CSV table of C-alpha atoms and ligand atoms in Angstrom, one decimal:
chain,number,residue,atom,x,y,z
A,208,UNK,CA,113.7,227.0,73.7
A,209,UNK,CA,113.4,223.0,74.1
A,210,UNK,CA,116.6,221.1,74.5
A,211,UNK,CA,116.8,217.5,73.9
A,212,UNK,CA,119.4,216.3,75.6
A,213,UNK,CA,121.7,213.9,73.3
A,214,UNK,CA,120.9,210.5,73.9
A,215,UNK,CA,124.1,208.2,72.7
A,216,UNK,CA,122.6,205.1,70.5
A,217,UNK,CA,122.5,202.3,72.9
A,218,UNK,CA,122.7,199.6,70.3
A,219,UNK,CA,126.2,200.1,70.2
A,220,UNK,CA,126.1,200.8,66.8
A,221,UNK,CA,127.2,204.1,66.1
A,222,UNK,CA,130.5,203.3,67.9
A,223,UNK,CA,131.2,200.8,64.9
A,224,UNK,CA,129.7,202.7,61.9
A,225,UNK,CA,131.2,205.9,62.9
A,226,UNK,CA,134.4,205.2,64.7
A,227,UNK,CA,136.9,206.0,62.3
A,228,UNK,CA,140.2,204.6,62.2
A,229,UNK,CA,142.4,207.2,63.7
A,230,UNK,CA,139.8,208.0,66.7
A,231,UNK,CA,139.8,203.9,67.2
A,232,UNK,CA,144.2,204.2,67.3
A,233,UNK,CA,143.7,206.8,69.8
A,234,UNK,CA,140.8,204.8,72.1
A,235,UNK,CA,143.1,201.9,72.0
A,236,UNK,CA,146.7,203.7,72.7
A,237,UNK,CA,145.7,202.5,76.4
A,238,UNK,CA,146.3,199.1,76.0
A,239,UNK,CA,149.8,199.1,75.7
A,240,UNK,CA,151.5,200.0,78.8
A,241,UNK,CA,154.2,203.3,79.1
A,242,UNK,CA,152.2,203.9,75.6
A,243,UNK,CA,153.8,207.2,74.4
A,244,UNK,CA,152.5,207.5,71.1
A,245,UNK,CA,154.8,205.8,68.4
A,246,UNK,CA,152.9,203.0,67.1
A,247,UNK,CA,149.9,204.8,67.1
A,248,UNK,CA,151.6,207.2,64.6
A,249,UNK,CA,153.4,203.9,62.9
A,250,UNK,CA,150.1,202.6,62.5
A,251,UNK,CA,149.0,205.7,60.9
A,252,UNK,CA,152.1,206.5,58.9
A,253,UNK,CA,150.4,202.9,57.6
A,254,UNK,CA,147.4,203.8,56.8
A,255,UNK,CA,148.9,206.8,54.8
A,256,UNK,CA,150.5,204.7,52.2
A,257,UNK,CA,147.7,202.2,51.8
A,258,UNK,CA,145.2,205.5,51.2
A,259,UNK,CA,148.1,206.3,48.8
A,260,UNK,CA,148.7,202.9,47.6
A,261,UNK,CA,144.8,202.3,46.9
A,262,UNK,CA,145.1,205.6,44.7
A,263,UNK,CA,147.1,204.2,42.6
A,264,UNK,CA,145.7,200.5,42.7
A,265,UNK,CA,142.3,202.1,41.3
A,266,UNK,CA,143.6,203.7,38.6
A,267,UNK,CA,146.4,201.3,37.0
A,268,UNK,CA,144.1,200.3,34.4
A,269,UNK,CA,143.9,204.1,33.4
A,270,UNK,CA,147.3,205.5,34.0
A,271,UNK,CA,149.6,203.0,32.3
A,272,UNK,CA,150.7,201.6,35.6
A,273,UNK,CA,149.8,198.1,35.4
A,274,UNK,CA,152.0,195.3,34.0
A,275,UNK,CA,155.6,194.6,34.4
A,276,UNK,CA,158.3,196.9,35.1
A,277,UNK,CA,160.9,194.8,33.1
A,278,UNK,CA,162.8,194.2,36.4
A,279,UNK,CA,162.9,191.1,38.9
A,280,UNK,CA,163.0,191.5,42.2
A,281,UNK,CA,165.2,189.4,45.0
A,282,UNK,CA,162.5,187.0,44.4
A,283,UNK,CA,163.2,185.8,41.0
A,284,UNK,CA,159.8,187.4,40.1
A,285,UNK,CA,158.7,190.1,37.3
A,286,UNK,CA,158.3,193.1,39.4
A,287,UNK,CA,155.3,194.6,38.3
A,288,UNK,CA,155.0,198.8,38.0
A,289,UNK,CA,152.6,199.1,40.8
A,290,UNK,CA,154.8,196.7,42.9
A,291,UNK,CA,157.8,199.1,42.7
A,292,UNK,CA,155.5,202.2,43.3
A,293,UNK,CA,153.8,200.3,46.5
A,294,UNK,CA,157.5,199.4,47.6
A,295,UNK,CA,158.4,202.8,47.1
A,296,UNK,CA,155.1,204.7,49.1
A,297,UNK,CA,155.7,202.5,51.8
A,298,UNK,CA,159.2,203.3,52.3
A,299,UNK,CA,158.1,207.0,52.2
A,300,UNK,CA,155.6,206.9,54.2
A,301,UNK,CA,157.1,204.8,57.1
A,302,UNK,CA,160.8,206.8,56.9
A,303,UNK,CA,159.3,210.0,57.3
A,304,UNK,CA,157.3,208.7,60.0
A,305,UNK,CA,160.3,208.7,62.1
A,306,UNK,CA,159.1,205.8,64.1
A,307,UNK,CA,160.6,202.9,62.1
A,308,UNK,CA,165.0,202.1,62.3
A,309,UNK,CA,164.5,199.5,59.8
A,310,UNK,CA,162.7,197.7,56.9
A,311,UNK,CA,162.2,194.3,55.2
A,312,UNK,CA,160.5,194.5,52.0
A,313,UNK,CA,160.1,191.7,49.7
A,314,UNK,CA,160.9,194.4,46.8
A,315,UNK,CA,164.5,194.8,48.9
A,316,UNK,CA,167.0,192.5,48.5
A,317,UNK,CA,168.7,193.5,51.9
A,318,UNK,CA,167.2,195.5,54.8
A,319,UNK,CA,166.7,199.1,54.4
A,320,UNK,CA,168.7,201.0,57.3
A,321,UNK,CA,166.7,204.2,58.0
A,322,UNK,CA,169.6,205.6,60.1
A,323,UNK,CA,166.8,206.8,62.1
A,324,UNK,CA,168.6,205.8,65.9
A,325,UNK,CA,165.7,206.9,67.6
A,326,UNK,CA,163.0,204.8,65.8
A,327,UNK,CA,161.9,201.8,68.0
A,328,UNK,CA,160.1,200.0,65.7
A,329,UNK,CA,161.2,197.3,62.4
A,330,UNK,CA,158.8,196.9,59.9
A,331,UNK,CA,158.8,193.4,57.3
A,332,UNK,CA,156.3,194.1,54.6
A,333,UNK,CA,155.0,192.7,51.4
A,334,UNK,CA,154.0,196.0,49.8
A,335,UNK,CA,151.9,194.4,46.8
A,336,UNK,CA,151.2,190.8,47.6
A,337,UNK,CA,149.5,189.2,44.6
A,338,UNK,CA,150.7,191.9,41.8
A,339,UNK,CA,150.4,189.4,38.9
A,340,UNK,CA,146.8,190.0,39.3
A,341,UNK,CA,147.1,193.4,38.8
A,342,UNK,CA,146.3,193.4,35.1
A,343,UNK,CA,143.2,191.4,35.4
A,344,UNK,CA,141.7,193.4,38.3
A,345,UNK,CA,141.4,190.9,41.0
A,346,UNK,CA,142.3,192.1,44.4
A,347,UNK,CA,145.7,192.5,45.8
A,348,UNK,CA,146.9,193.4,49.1
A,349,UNK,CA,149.7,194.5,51.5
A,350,UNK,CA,151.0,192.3,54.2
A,351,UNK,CA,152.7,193.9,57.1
A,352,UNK,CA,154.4,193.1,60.2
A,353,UNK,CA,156.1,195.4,63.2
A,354,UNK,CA,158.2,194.4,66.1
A,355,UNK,CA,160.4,196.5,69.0
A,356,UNK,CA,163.7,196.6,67.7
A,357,UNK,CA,165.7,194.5,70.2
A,358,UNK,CA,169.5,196.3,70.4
A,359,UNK,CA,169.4,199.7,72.5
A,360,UNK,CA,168.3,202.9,71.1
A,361,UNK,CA,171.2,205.2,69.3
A,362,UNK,CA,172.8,202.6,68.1
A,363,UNK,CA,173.2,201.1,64.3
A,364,UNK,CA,170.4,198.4,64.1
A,365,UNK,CA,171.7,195.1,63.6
A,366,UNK,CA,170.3,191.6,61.9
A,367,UNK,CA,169.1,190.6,65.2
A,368,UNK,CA,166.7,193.2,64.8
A,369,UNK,CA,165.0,192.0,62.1
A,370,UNK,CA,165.1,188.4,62.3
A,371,UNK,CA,162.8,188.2,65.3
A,372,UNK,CA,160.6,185.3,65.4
A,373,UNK,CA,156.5,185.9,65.0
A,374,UNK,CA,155.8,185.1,68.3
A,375,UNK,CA,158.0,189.3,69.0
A,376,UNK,CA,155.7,191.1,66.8
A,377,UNK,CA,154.1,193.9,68.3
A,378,UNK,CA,151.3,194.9,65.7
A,379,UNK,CA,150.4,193.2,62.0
A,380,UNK,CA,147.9,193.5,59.5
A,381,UNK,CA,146.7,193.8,55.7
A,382,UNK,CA,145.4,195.9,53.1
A,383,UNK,CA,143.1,194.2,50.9
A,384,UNK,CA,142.4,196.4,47.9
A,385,UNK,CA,139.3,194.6,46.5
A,386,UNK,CA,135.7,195.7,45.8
A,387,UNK,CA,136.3,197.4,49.0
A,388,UNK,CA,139.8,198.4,50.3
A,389,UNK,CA,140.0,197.4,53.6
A,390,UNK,CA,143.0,197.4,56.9
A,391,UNK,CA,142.4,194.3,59.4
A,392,UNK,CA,144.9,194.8,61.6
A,393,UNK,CA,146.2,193.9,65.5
A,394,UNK,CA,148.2,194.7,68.4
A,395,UNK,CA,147.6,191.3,70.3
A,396,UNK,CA,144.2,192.7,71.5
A,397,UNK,CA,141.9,191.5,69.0
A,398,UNK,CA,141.5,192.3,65.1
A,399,UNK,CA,139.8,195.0,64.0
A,400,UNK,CA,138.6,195.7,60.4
A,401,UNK,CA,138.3,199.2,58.8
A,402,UNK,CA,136.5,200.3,55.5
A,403,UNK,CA,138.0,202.7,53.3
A,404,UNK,CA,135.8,205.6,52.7
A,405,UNK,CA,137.7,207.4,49.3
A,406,UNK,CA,135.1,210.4,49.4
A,407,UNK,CA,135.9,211.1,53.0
A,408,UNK,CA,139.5,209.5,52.7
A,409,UNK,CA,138.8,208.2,56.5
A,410,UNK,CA,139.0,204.4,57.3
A,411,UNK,CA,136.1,203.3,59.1
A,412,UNK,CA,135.7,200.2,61.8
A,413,UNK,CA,133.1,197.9,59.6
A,414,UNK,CA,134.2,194.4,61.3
A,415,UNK,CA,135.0,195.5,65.2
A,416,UNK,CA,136.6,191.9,67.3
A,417,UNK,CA,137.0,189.6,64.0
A,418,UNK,CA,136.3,185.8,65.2
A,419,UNK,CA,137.3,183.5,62.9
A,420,UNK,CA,134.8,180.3,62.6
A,421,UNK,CA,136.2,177.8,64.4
A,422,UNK,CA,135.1,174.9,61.0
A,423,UNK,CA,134.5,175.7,57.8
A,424,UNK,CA,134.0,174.6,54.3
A,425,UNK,CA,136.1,176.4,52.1
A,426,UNK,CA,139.5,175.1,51.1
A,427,UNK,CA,142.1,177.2,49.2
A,428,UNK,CA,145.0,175.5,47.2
A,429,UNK,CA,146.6,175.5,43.9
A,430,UNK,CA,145.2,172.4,42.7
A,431,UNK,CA,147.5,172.7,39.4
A,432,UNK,CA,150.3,171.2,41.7
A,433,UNK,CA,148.3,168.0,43.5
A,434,UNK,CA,151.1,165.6,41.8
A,435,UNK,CA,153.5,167.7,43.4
A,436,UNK,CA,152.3,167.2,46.8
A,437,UNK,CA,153.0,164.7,49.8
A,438,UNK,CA,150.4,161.9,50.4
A,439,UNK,CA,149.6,164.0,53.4
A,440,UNK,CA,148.3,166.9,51.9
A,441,UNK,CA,146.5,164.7,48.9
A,442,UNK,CA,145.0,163.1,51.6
A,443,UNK,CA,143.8,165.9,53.0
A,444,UNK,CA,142.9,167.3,50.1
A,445,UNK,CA,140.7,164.4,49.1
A,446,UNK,CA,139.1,164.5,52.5
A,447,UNK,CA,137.5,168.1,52.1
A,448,UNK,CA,136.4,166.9,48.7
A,449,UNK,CA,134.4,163.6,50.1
A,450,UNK,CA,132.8,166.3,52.5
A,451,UNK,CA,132.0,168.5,49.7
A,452,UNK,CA,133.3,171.6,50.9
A,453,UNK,CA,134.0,174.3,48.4
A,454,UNK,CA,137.2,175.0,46.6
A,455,UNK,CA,138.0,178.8,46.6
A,456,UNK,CA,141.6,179.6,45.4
A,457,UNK,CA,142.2,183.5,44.1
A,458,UNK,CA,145.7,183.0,43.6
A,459,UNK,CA,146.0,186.3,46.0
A,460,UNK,CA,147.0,185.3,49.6
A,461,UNK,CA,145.2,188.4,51.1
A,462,UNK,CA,142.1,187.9,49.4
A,463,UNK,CA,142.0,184.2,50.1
A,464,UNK,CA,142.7,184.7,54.0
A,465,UNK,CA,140.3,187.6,54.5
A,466,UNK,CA,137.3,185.6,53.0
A,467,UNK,CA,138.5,182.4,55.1
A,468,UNK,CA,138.6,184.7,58.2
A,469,UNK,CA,135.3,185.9,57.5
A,470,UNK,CA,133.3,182.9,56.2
A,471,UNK,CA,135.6,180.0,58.1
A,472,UNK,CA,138.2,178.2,55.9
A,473,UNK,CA,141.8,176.9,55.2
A,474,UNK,CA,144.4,177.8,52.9
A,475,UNK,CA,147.4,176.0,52.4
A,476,UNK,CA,150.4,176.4,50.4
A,477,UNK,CA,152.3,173.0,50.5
A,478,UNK,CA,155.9,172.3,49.5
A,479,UNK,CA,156.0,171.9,45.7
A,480,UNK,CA,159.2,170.9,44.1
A,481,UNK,CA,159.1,174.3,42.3
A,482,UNK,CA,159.4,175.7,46.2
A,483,UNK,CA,159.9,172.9,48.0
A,484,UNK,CA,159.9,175.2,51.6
A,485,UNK,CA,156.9,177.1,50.1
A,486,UNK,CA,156.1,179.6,48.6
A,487,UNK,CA,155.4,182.2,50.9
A,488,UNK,CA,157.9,184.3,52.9
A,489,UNK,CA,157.5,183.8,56.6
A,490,UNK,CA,159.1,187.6,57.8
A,491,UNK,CA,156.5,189.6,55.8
A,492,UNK,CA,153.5,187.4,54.5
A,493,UNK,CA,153.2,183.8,57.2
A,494,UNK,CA,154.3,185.5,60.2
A,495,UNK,CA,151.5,188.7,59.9
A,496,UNK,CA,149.1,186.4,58.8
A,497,UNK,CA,149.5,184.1,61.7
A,498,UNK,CA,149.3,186.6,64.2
A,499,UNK,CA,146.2,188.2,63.2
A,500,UNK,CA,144.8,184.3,62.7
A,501,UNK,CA,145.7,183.3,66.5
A,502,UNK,CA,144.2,186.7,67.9
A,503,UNK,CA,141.0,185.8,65.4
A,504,UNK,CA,141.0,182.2,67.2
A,505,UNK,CA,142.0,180.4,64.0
A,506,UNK,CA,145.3,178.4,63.6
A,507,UNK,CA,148.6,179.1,61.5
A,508,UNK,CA,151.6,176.3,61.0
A,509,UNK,CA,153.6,175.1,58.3
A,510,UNK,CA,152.6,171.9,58.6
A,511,UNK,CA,154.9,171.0,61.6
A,512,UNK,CA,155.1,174.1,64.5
A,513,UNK,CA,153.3,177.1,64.9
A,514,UNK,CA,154.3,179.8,62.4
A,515,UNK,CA,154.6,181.9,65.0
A,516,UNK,CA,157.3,179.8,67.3
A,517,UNK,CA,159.9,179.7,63.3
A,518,UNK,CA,163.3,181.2,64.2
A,519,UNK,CA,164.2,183.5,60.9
A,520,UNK,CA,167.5,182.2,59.1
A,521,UNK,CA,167.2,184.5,56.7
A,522,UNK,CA,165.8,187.9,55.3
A,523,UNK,CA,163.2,186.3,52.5
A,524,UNK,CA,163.0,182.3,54.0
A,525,UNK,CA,159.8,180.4,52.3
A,526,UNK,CA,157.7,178.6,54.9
A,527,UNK,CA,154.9,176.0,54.1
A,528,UNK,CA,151.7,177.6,55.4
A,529,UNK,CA,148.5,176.0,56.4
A,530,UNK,CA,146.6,178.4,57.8
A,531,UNK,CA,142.8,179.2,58.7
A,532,UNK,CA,140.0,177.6,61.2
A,533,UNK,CA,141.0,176.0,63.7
A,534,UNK,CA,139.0,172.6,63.3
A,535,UNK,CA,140.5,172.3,59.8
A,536,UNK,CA,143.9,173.6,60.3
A,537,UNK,CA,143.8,170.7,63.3
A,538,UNK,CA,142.6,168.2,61.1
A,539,UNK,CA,144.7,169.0,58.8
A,540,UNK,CA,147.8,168.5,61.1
A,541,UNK,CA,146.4,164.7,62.0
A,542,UNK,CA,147.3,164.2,58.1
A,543,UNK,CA,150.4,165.5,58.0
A,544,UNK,CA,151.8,164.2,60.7
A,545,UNK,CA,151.7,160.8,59.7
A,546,UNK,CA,154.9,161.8,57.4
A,547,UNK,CA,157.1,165.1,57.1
A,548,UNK,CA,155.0,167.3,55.5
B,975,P6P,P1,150.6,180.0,43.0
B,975,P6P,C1,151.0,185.6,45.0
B,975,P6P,O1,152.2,185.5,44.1
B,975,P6P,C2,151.3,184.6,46.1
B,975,P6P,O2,152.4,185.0,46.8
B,975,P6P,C3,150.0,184.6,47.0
B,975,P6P,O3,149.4,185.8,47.1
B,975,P6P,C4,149.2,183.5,46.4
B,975,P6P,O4,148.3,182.8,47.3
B,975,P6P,C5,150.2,182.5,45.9
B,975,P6P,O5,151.4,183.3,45.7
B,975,P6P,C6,149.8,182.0,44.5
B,975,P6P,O6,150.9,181.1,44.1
B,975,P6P,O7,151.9,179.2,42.9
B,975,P6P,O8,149.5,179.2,43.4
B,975,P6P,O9,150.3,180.8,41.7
């Protein structure tokens, strides 16, 4: 009988199409010294919900779970149903884990105490960033961020826990559910993006070592507000329209920041006097965001410092966020520094 002896594919190829994303956890469990396992399993307890999540996210249309829930949350904003049920699998998922002490969820007006002594990790999250785009089927994502909680093991977590600037986190990603759902996600060794299969129900690495372009031609704002803006920003602004570069705005952070990762870009989110610090949270939205865009070689500030460097004051604090290439995010900068952005 002839034996052909296996030859691996050279091309490196079949180490991205077929690695899927609980074989990649494992390969990668190395990098972090006296690894023993838990964020591996956080990371998977992740993935979990997002599988669960995208369930659910498909068939809104179909199961009367789209539109509001006739409730706000701490946020002032119409908590739409699949917002609550997002909050809610996340929660799940992550608690019986047993890896996480603590949670920040946008969907939470105070941090969620686990009780769980043992768990060394905090977890901020935006369960369902862009839900008013639910009902109209654009894509929506998750937002996520995990640190080391800082006070000892055993004892009853405390705010200094979760108020840990960016520059602590230990892990942070995304879901995008789009035309594909997708998980980008780091843990200060690169990003890494994985394809959800829903036959197989297996994430698989499509987009190993994300580099962000360092230039671009894509600029995402909410024009609707330019007489709300500084002179820095219109300046700016009117600068990336003199070079023609094209105006992409989705009006879903996740979605705008995955394609600007991808294709080279900048989004911003300037103070507005409707949010006049931003819009966007800086625990679970900026600060995830602007570690994945540093590891992917692009920049993240808020106009002034690095995202990353912002000392929480509180749980759900609004940050201006310019974030993206690096060329434009720096160019950028050169216009706002001429006055307080
Ligand atoms: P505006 C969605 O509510 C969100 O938090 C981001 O996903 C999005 O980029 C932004 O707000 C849109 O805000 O004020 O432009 O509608």
């Amino acid at each position: 009988m002839k034996i052909n002896p296996y030859q691996p594919d050279q091309s490196g190829m079949a180490y991205s199409v077929g690695t899927t994303l609980d074989r990649f956890i494992k390969s990668k469990q190395s990098d972090f010294p006296f690894a023993s396992g838990e964020l591996s399993q956080l990371l998977r307890d992740i993935a979990l919900a997002a599988k669960i999540v995208n369930r659910e996210t498909n068939r809104a249309g179909l199961a009367n779970i789209g539109g509001a829930f006739g409730q706000t949350n701490v946020q002032g904003e119409e908590q739409q149903k699949l917002d609550v049920i997002a909050n809610i699998r996340f929660i799940r998922a992550l608690s019986k884990g047993g890896e996480v002490c603590a949670i920040v969820s946008e969907e939470e007006d105070a941090v969620i105490d686990l009780h769980n002594t043992s768990g060394k990790y905090v977890v901020a999250i935006d369960p369902l960033d862009g839900s008013s785009n639910i009902d109209v089927n654009i894509s929506i994502g998750t937002i996520f961020s995990i640190y080391r909680r800082i006070t000892p093991a055993g004892s009853p977590i405390q705010m200094e826990d979760v108020m840990q600037p960016g520059s602590k986190q230990v892990a942070a990603g995304y879901v995008l559910y789009g035309s594909s759902t997708m998980l980008v996600y780091t843990t200060g060794f690169g990003v890494n993006g994985f394809t959800y299969e829903s036959s197989l129900g297996e994430f698989f690495l499509s987009h190993p070592n994300i580099q962000a372009p360092k230039d671009g031609d894509i600029y995402s704002i909410n024009e609707g507000s330019e007489f709300e803006w500084n002179k820095g920003v219109q300046d700016y602004i009117r600068l990336c329209k003199e070079k023609g570069y094209s105006a992409r705005y989705i009006g879903s952070l996740v979605a705008d920041f995955h394609r600007n990762l991808l294709k080279g870009g900048i989004y911003i989110y300037p103070p507005t006097q409707k949010n006049p610090n931003g819009k966007l949270r800086l625990l679970y939205e900026a600060n995830a965001l602007a570690f994945l865009a540093e590891q992917a070689g692009a920049l993240a500030t808020d106009g002034k410092q690095n995202i990353l460097s912002i000392l929480p004051e509180s749980l759900h604090q609004r940050t201006p966020l310019i974030i993206g290439s690096e060329k434009m995010v720096q160019t950028a900068m050169k216009y706002f520094a001429e006055e307080k952005l």
